[in-house]
């Protein structure tokens, strides 16, 4: 009899202790002030690195080459598999050396009906000149563009896949810009040669794919795939969009990526976000791998023949992709 009571008591206590965590969680949730917790999708870095691998398999995506054409076809098909709202902006610009460059800016939209939107972008072309290679013999060879090009696009393709599965609380446009990286080689620079970088973005800023296009802000990804990447607060981003830098950096730090998003000032980088800020007046930041200890101040293999697939690290793609998804899904 005594034994039975003890057993019953034990069972009751056990049942009670099993219930306790759930009860506590209920109480906690109920006491959270207004504003529902959002659920953020889980960024799949395997899927992101796979689309980097596919881009690299075409060879260098240098404008006016078959590899460039084939990669465009791949990117357009991929984006069309995630949204019916894909616009391809085709045109021609002139390089620093008067070469006519055919380009394709690829724009994938989610919730195109709302004006409450954000813009995510990266460049998909790769540079014709490895002009920062240690060996001058390589200065006129193209770069593979694993980090410089493919990484940002790989992250955005995976973001697009996630947005196709879970509708975001805000409209999103993903723009893959062309002809970012056809600036003059470092031994042939001249006054105002800056204008020959970011020509796809310049064209879009002058001729947006939609009349009176608006977005609350923009985020550019550039070199977001190398191991142990550090993102410093880039100068133009701070000049035009300091609050966006701070909120993206704070989000990244909050979800565990404080060793990547450093609250440290980096230099001024002429990149695709500059025309978006200056011409379209959309406050846009550049998430770019800057390294104070490297020769160039950039990712160490920047514009060298060593910017290859083996330099990519899934962890970094995850850091950037998960931070972006968090920023998107916490919007309202
Ligand atoms: C300049 O070198 C002027 N801008 C660097 C932008 C860039 C090139 N990002 C990647 N490749
Ligand atoms: Zn480059």
CSV table of C-alpha atoms and ligand atoms in Angstrom, one decimal:
chain,number,residue,atom,x,y,z
A,1,UNK,CA,0.0,0.0,0.0
A,2,UNK,CA,2.7,2.4,1.0
A,3,UNK,CA,4.6,1.3,-2.0
A,4,UNK,CA,1.7,2.0,-4.3
A,5,UNK,CA,1.2,5.5,-3.0
A,6,UNK,CA,4.9,6.2,-3.4
A,7,UNK,CA,4.8,5.0,-6.9
A,8,UNK,CA,1.7,7.1,-7.7
A,9,UNK,CA,3.3,10.1,-6.1
A,10,UNK,CA,6.4,9.5,-8.2
A,11,UNK,CA,4.4,9.1,-11.3
A,12,UNK,CA,2.5,12.3,-10.6
A,13,UNK,CA,5.6,14.2,-9.9
A,14,UNK,CA,7.2,12.8,-13.1
A,15,UNK,CA,4.2,13.9,-15.1
A,16,UNK,CA,4.2,17.3,-13.5
A,17,UNK,CA,7.9,17.7,-14.2
A,18,UNK,CA,7.3,16.7,-17.8
A,19,UNK,CA,4.7,19.4,-18.2
A,20,UNK,CA,6.7,22.1,-16.5
A,21,UNK,CA,8.9,23.2,-19.4
A,22,UNK,CA,5.9,23.5,-21.7
A,23,UNK,CA,4.0,25.5,-19.1
A,24,UNK,CA,6.9,27.8,-18.6
A,25,UNK,CA,7.3,28.3,-22.3
A,26,UNK,CA,3.6,29.1,-22.5
A,27,UNK,CA,3.8,31.7,-19.8
A,28,UNK,CA,6.9,33.3,-21.3
A,29,UNK,CA,5.3,33.6,-24.7
A,30,UNK,CA,2.1,35.1,-23.2
A,31,UNK,CA,4.1,37.7,-21.4
A,32,UNK,CA,5.9,38.9,-24.5
A,33,UNK,CA,4.6,42.3,-25.4
A,34,UNK,CA,2.7,42.9,-28.7
A,35,UNK,CA,4.3,41.9,-32.0
A,36,UNK,CA,4.4,38.3,-33.1
A,37,UNK,CA,7.7,36.5,-33.3
A,38,UNK,CA,8.6,35.9,-36.9
A,39,UNK,CA,9.9,32.6,-38.2
A,40,UNK,CA,12.9,32.9,-40.4
A,41,UNK,CA,13.7,30.2,-43.0
A,42,UNK,CA,16.9,28.3,-42.7
A,43,UNK,CA,19.4,29.3,-45.4
A,44,UNK,CA,20.8,26.2,-47.1
A,45,UNK,CA,24.5,26.8,-47.7
A,46,UNK,CA,24.9,23.5,-49.6
A,47,UNK,CA,22.5,24.7,-52.1
A,48,UNK,CA,24.2,28.1,-52.3
A,49,UNK,CA,27.7,26.6,-52.9
A,50,UNK,CA,26.3,24.3,-55.5
A,51,UNK,CA,25.1,27.2,-57.6
A,52,UNK,CA,28.6,28.8,-57.2
A,53,UNK,CA,30.1,25.5,-58.6
A,54,UNK,CA,27.7,25.6,-61.6
A,55,UNK,CA,28.6,29.2,-62.4
A,56,UNK,CA,32.4,28.4,-62.3
A,57,UNK,CA,31.9,25.4,-64.5
A,58,UNK,CA,31.0,27.7,-67.4
A,59,UNK,CA,34.5,29.2,-67.2
A,60,UNK,CA,35.2,32.9,-66.7
A,61,UNK,CA,31.9,34.9,-67.2
A,62,UNK,CA,33.7,37.6,-69.2
A,63,UNK,CA,31.3,39.8,-71.3
A,64,UNK,CA,31.2,38.9,-75.0
A,65,UNK,CA,32.2,35.3,-74.4
A,66,UNK,CA,30.1,32.0,-74.8
A,67,UNK,CA,30.7,31.3,-71.1
A,68,UNK,CA,29.0,34.6,-70.2
A,69,UNK,CA,26.0,33.8,-72.5
A,70,UNK,CA,25.6,30.3,-71.1
A,71,UNK,CA,25.8,31.6,-67.5
A,72,UNK,CA,23.1,34.2,-68.3
A,73,UNK,CA,20.8,31.4,-69.6
A,74,UNK,CA,21.5,29.4,-66.4
A,75,UNK,CA,20.8,32.3,-64.1
A,76,UNK,CA,17.6,33.4,-65.9
A,77,UNK,CA,16.3,29.8,-65.9
A,78,UNK,CA,17.1,29.4,-62.2
A,79,UNK,CA,15.3,32.6,-61.2
A,80,UNK,CA,12.3,31.7,-63.4
A,81,UNK,CA,12.0,28.5,-61.4
A,82,UNK,CA,11.5,30.6,-58.3
A,83,UNK,CA,9.3,33.4,-59.5
A,84,UNK,CA,7.3,34.2,-62.6
A,85,UNK,CA,8.4,37.9,-62.3
A,86,UNK,CA,11.8,37.9,-64.0
A,87,UNK,CA,12.9,40.8,-66.2
A,88,UNK,CA,16.0,40.6,-68.3
A,89,UNK,CA,17.4,44.0,-69.1
A,90,UNK,CA,19.7,43.8,-72.2
A,91,UNK,CA,21.8,46.5,-73.6
A,92,UNK,CA,25.3,47.6,-74.6
A,93,UNK,CA,27.9,49.7,-72.9
A,94,UNK,CA,31.4,50.8,-73.9
A,95,UNK,CA,34.5,49.6,-72.0
A,96,UNK,CA,37.4,51.9,-71.1
A,97,UNK,CA,39.1,50.7,-74.3
A,98,UNK,CA,36.0,51.4,-76.5
A,99,UNK,CA,35.1,47.7,-76.7
A,100,UNK,CA,31.3,47.3,-77.0
A,101,UNK,CA,30.1,45.1,-74.2
A,102,UNK,CA,26.7,43.3,-74.5
A,103,UNK,CA,25.2,43.0,-71.1
A,104,UNK,CA,22.2,41.4,-69.3
A,105,UNK,CA,20.9,42.5,-65.9
A,106,UNK,CA,18.7,39.8,-64.4
A,107,UNK,CA,15.9,41.0,-62.1
A,108,UNK,CA,13.8,38.6,-60.1
A,109,UNK,CA,10.9,40.1,-58.1
A,110,UNK,CA,8.8,38.8,-55.2
A,111,UNK,CA,5.5,40.5,-54.4
A,112,UNK,CA,5.9,43.0,-57.3
A,113,UNK,CA,2.5,44.6,-56.4
A,114,UNK,CA,3.8,46.3,-53.3
A,115,UNK,CA,5.8,49.5,-53.1
A,116,UNK,CA,7.1,48.5,-49.7
A,117,UNK,CA,10.2,46.7,-50.9
A,118,UNK,CA,13.9,46.1,-50.6
A,119,UNK,CA,16.6,45.5,-53.2
A,120,UNK,CA,19.3,42.8,-53.0
A,121,UNK,CA,22.0,42.6,-55.6
A,122,UNK,CA,25.4,41.2,-56.7
A,123,UNK,CA,27.3,41.1,-59.9
A,124,UNK,CA,27.4,38.0,-62.0
A,125,UNK,CA,30.1,38.8,-64.6
A,126,UNK,CA,33.8,38.1,-63.9
A,127,UNK,CA,36.8,40.2,-64.5
A,128,UNK,CA,38.8,39.8,-67.8
A,129,UNK,CA,42.1,40.7,-66.1
A,130,UNK,CA,43.9,39.1,-63.1
A,131,UNK,CA,45.7,42.4,-62.7
A,132,UNK,CA,46.5,42.0,-59.1
A,133,UNK,CA,48.1,38.6,-59.6
A,134,UNK,CA,51.7,38.4,-58.1
A,135,UNK,CA,52.9,37.3,-61.5
A,136,UNK,CA,52.6,40.0,-64.2
A,137,UNK,CA,52.3,37.3,-66.9
A,138,UNK,CA,48.8,36.7,-65.6
A,139,UNK,CA,47.6,40.4,-65.7
A,140,UNK,CA,45.7,39.9,-69.0
A,141,UNK,CA,44.3,36.5,-68.0
A,142,UNK,CA,40.7,36.3,-66.8
A,143,UNK,CA,39.9,35.5,-63.2
A,144,UNK,CA,37.7,32.5,-62.3
A,145,UNK,CA,35.6,34.8,-60.0
A,146,UNK,CA,34.7,32.3,-57.4
A,147,UNK,CA,34.5,34.9,-54.6
A,148,UNK,CA,34.4,37.9,-56.9
A,149,UNK,CA,31.1,37.3,-58.5
A,150,UNK,CA,29.9,33.8,-58.0
A,151,UNK,CA,29.6,33.9,-54.2
A,152,UNK,CA,27.1,36.8,-54.0
A,153,UNK,CA,25.0,35.3,-56.8
A,154,UNK,CA,25.1,31.9,-55.1
A,155,UNK,CA,23.7,33.5,-51.9
A,156,UNK,CA,21.0,35.3,-53.8
A,157,UNK,CA,19.9,32.2,-55.8
A,158,UNK,CA,19.4,30.4,-52.4
A,159,UNK,CA,17.5,33.5,-51.0
A,160,UNK,CA,15.3,33.4,-54.1
A,161,UNK,CA,14.6,29.7,-53.5
A,162,UNK,CA,13.7,30.4,-49.9
A,163,UNK,CA,11.4,33.3,-51.0
A,164,UNK,CA,9.6,30.9,-53.4
A,165,UNK,CA,8.8,28.6,-50.5
A,166,UNK,CA,7.9,31.2,-47.8
A,167,UNK,CA,6.3,34.5,-48.8
A,168,UNK,CA,8.3,37.5,-47.3
A,169,UNK,CA,6.6,40.2,-45.3
A,170,UNK,CA,7.9,42.8,-47.8
A,171,UNK,CA,8.5,43.0,-51.5
A,172,UNK,CA,11.9,41.9,-52.6
A,173,UNK,CA,13.8,42.5,-55.9
A,174,UNK,CA,17.0,40.5,-56.6
A,175,UNK,CA,19.1,42.1,-59.2
A,176,UNK,CA,22.1,40.3,-60.7
A,177,UNK,CA,24.1,43.0,-62.4
A,178,UNK,CA,26.3,42.5,-65.4
A,179,UNK,CA,29.6,44.2,-66.4
A,180,UNK,CA,30.6,45.3,-62.9
A,181,UNK,CA,34.2,44.2,-63.3
A,182,UNK,CA,35.5,45.5,-66.7
A,183,UNK,CA,37.3,48.5,-65.3
A,184,UNK,CA,40.8,49.3,-66.8
A,185,UNK,CA,43.7,47.2,-65.7
A,186,UNK,CA,45.7,48.7,-62.9
A,187,UNK,CA,48.7,49.5,-65.2
A,188,UNK,CA,46.3,51.4,-67.5
A,189,UNK,CA,44.3,53.6,-65.2
A,190,UNK,CA,43.6,57.2,-66.0
A,191,UNK,CA,41.7,60.2,-64.8
A,192,UNK,CA,38.0,59.3,-64.2
A,193,UNK,CA,38.6,55.7,-65.0
A,194,UNK,CA,36.2,54.9,-62.1
A,195,UNK,CA,33.3,55.4,-64.4
A,196,UNK,CA,34.2,52.1,-66.2
A,197,UNK,CA,33.4,50.0,-63.1
A,198,UNK,CA,29.8,48.9,-62.3
A,199,UNK,CA,28.4,49.7,-65.7
A,200,UNK,CA,25.5,47.3,-65.5
A,201,UNK,CA,24.4,48.9,-62.2
A,202,UNK,CA,24.9,52.4,-63.7
A,203,UNK,CA,22.6,51.5,-66.6
A,204,UNK,CA,19.9,50.1,-64.3
A,205,UNK,CA,20.1,53.1,-62.0
A,206,UNK,CA,19.5,55.4,-65.1
A,207,UNK,CA,16.9,53.0,-66.6
A,208,UNK,CA,15.2,51.0,-63.8
A,209,UNK,CA,13.2,48.0,-65.0
A,210,UNK,CA,10.0,49.6,-63.7
A,211,UNK,CA,9.0,53.2,-64.1
A,212,UNK,CA,9.3,55.2,-60.8
A,213,UNK,CA,10.9,52.2,-59.1
A,214,UNK,CA,11.2,52.6,-55.3
A,215,UNK,CA,12.7,50.6,-52.6
A,216,UNK,CA,13.3,51.4,-48.9
A,217,UNK,CA,16.9,50.3,-49.1
A,218,UNK,CA,19.3,48.0,-50.9
A,219,UNK,CA,22.0,45.5,-49.9
A,220,UNK,CA,24.8,44.6,-52.3
A,221,UNK,CA,26.9,41.5,-51.8
A,222,UNK,CA,30.4,41.4,-53.1
A,223,UNK,CA,32.9,38.7,-52.2
A,224,UNK,CA,30.9,37.0,-49.5
A,225,UNK,CA,32.2,33.4,-49.8
A,226,UNK,CA,35.8,33.1,-48.6
A,227,UNK,CA,36.7,31.4,-45.4
A,228,UNK,CA,36.8,33.7,-42.3
A,229,UNK,CA,35.6,36.7,-44.3
A,230,UNK,CA,35.4,40.0,-42.5
A,231,UNK,CA,32.9,42.6,-43.5
A,232,UNK,CA,34.0,46.1,-42.5
A,233,UNK,CA,31.6,49.1,-42.7
A,234,UNK,CA,32.4,50.4,-46.2
A,235,UNK,CA,32.7,54.2,-46.7
A,236,UNK,CA,30.0,55.0,-49.3
A,237,UNK,CA,27.6,52.7,-47.4
A,238,UNK,CA,28.3,54.8,-44.3
A,239,UNK,CA,28.0,58.0,-46.2
A,240,UNK,CA,24.6,57.2,-47.8
A,241,UNK,CA,23.0,54.5,-45.6
A,242,UNK,CA,24.7,54.4,-42.1
A,243,UNK,CA,21.5,53.3,-40.4
A,244,UNK,CA,21.1,50.3,-42.8
A,245,UNK,CA,24.7,49.3,-42.2
A,246,UNK,CA,24.1,49.4,-38.4
A,247,UNK,CA,20.9,47.5,-38.5
A,248,UNK,CA,22.3,44.7,-40.8
A,249,UNK,CA,25.5,44.5,-38.7
A,250,UNK,CA,23.4,44.4,-35.5
A,251,UNK,CA,21.2,41.6,-36.9
A,252,UNK,CA,24.3,39.6,-38.0
A,253,UNK,CA,25.9,40.0,-34.5
A,254,UNK,CA,22.7,39.1,-32.8
A,255,UNK,CA,22.3,35.8,-34.6
A,256,UNK,CA,25.9,34.7,-33.8
A,257,UNK,CA,28.1,36.2,-36.5
A,258,UNK,CA,30.1,38.9,-34.6
A,259,UNK,CA,33.4,37.6,-36.0
A,260,UNK,CA,32.2,38.4,-39.5
A,261,UNK,CA,30.3,41.7,-39.2
A,262,UNK,CA,32.9,44.0,-37.6
A,263,UNK,CA,31.9,47.4,-36.4
A,264,UNK,CA,35.0,48.9,-37.9
A,265,UNK,CA,35.3,51.4,-40.8
A,266,UNK,CA,36.6,50.3,-44.1
A,267,UNK,CA,37.6,52.4,-47.1
A,268,UNK,CA,35.5,53.9,-49.9
A,269,UNK,CA,34.9,51.3,-52.6
A,270,UNK,CA,33.5,52.1,-56.0
A,271,UNK,CA,31.0,49.3,-56.5
A,272,UNK,CA,27.5,48.7,-57.8
A,273,UNK,CA,25.9,50.4,-54.8
A,274,UNK,CA,27.3,53.8,-55.7
A,275,UNK,CA,25.1,54.5,-58.7
A,276,UNK,CA,22.1,53.1,-56.8
A,277,UNK,CA,22.7,55.6,-54.0
A,278,UNK,CA,23.7,58.6,-56.3
A,279,UNK,CA,21.4,58.2,-59.2
A,280,UNK,CA,18.3,56.3,-57.8
A,281,UNK,CA,18.6,57.7,-54.2
A,282,UNK,CA,18.0,54.3,-52.7
A,283,UNK,CA,20.1,54.0,-49.6
A,284,UNK,CA,22.2,50.9,-50.4
A,285,UNK,CA,25.0,49.2,-48.5
A,286,UNK,CA,27.9,47.1,-49.7
A,287,UNK,CA,28.6,43.9,-47.8
A,288,UNK,CA,32.1,43.3,-49.0
A,289,UNK,CA,35.0,41.3,-47.7
A,290,UNK,CA,37.7,43.9,-46.7
A,291,UNK,CA,40.9,42.8,-45.0
A,292,UNK,CA,43.2,45.4,-43.4
A,293,UNK,CA,46.1,42.9,-43.5
A,294,UNK,CA,46.0,42.1,-47.2
A,295,UNK,CA,48.0,43.9,-49.9
A,296,UNK,CA,45.0,45.4,-51.7
A,297,UNK,CA,42.7,45.8,-48.6
A,298,UNK,CA,40.3,43.3,-50.2
A,299,UNK,CA,40.0,39.6,-50.0
A,300,UNK,CA,43.6,38.3,-50.5
A,301,UNK,CA,42.9,36.5,-53.9
A,302,UNK,CA,41.0,39.5,-55.3
A,303,UNK,CA,41.7,39.9,-59.0
A,304,UNK,CA,44.2,37.1,-59.1
A,305,UNK,CA,44.2,33.7,-60.9
A,306,UNK,CA,43.7,32.2,-57.4
A,307,UNK,CA,40.1,33.4,-56.9
A,308,UNK,CA,39.0,29.8,-57.4
A,309,UNK,CA,36.3,27.4,-56.1
A,310,UNK,CA,38.5,26.0,-53.3
A,311,UNK,CA,38.6,29.4,-51.7
A,312,UNK,CA,34.9,29.3,-51.0
A,313,UNK,CA,33.6,28.2,-47.6
A,314,UNK,CA,30.0,27.2,-47.0
A,315,UNK,CA,30.2,28.8,-43.5
A,316,UNK,CA,30.6,32.3,-44.9
A,317,UNK,CA,27.8,31.8,-47.4
A,318,UNK,CA,25.6,30.7,-44.4
A,319,UNK,CA,26.6,33.8,-42.4
A,320,UNK,CA,25.6,36.2,-45.1
A,321,UNK,CA,22.6,34.2,-46.3
A,322,UNK,CA,21.1,33.7,-42.9
A,323,UNK,CA,21.6,37.3,-42.0
A,324,UNK,CA,19.9,38.4,-45.2
A,325,UNK,CA,16.9,36.1,-44.5
A,326,UNK,CA,16.6,37.4,-41.0
A,327,UNK,CA,16.7,41.0,-42.2
A,328,UNK,CA,14.0,40.2,-44.8
A,329,UNK,CA,11.6,38.3,-42.5
A,330,UNK,CA,11.9,40.8,-39.7
A,331,UNK,CA,10.7,43.6,-42.0
A,332,UNK,CA,7.2,45.0,-41.9
B,1,LIG,C1,37.5,49.2,-57.8
B,1,LIG,O1,38.5,48.5,-57.9
B,1,LIG,C2,37.5,50.6,-58.3
B,1,LIG,N1,36.4,48.8,-57.3
B,1,LIG,C3,36.2,47.5,-56.8
B,1,LIG,C4,34.9,46.9,-57.1
B,1,LIG,C5,35.0,45.5,-57.3
B,1,LIG,C6,35.6,44.9,-58.3
B,1,LIG,N2,34.4,44.6,-56.6
B,1,LIG,C7,34.7,43.4,-57.1
B,1,LIG,N3,35.5,43.6,-58.1
B,2,LIG,ZN1,36.3,42.3,-59.2
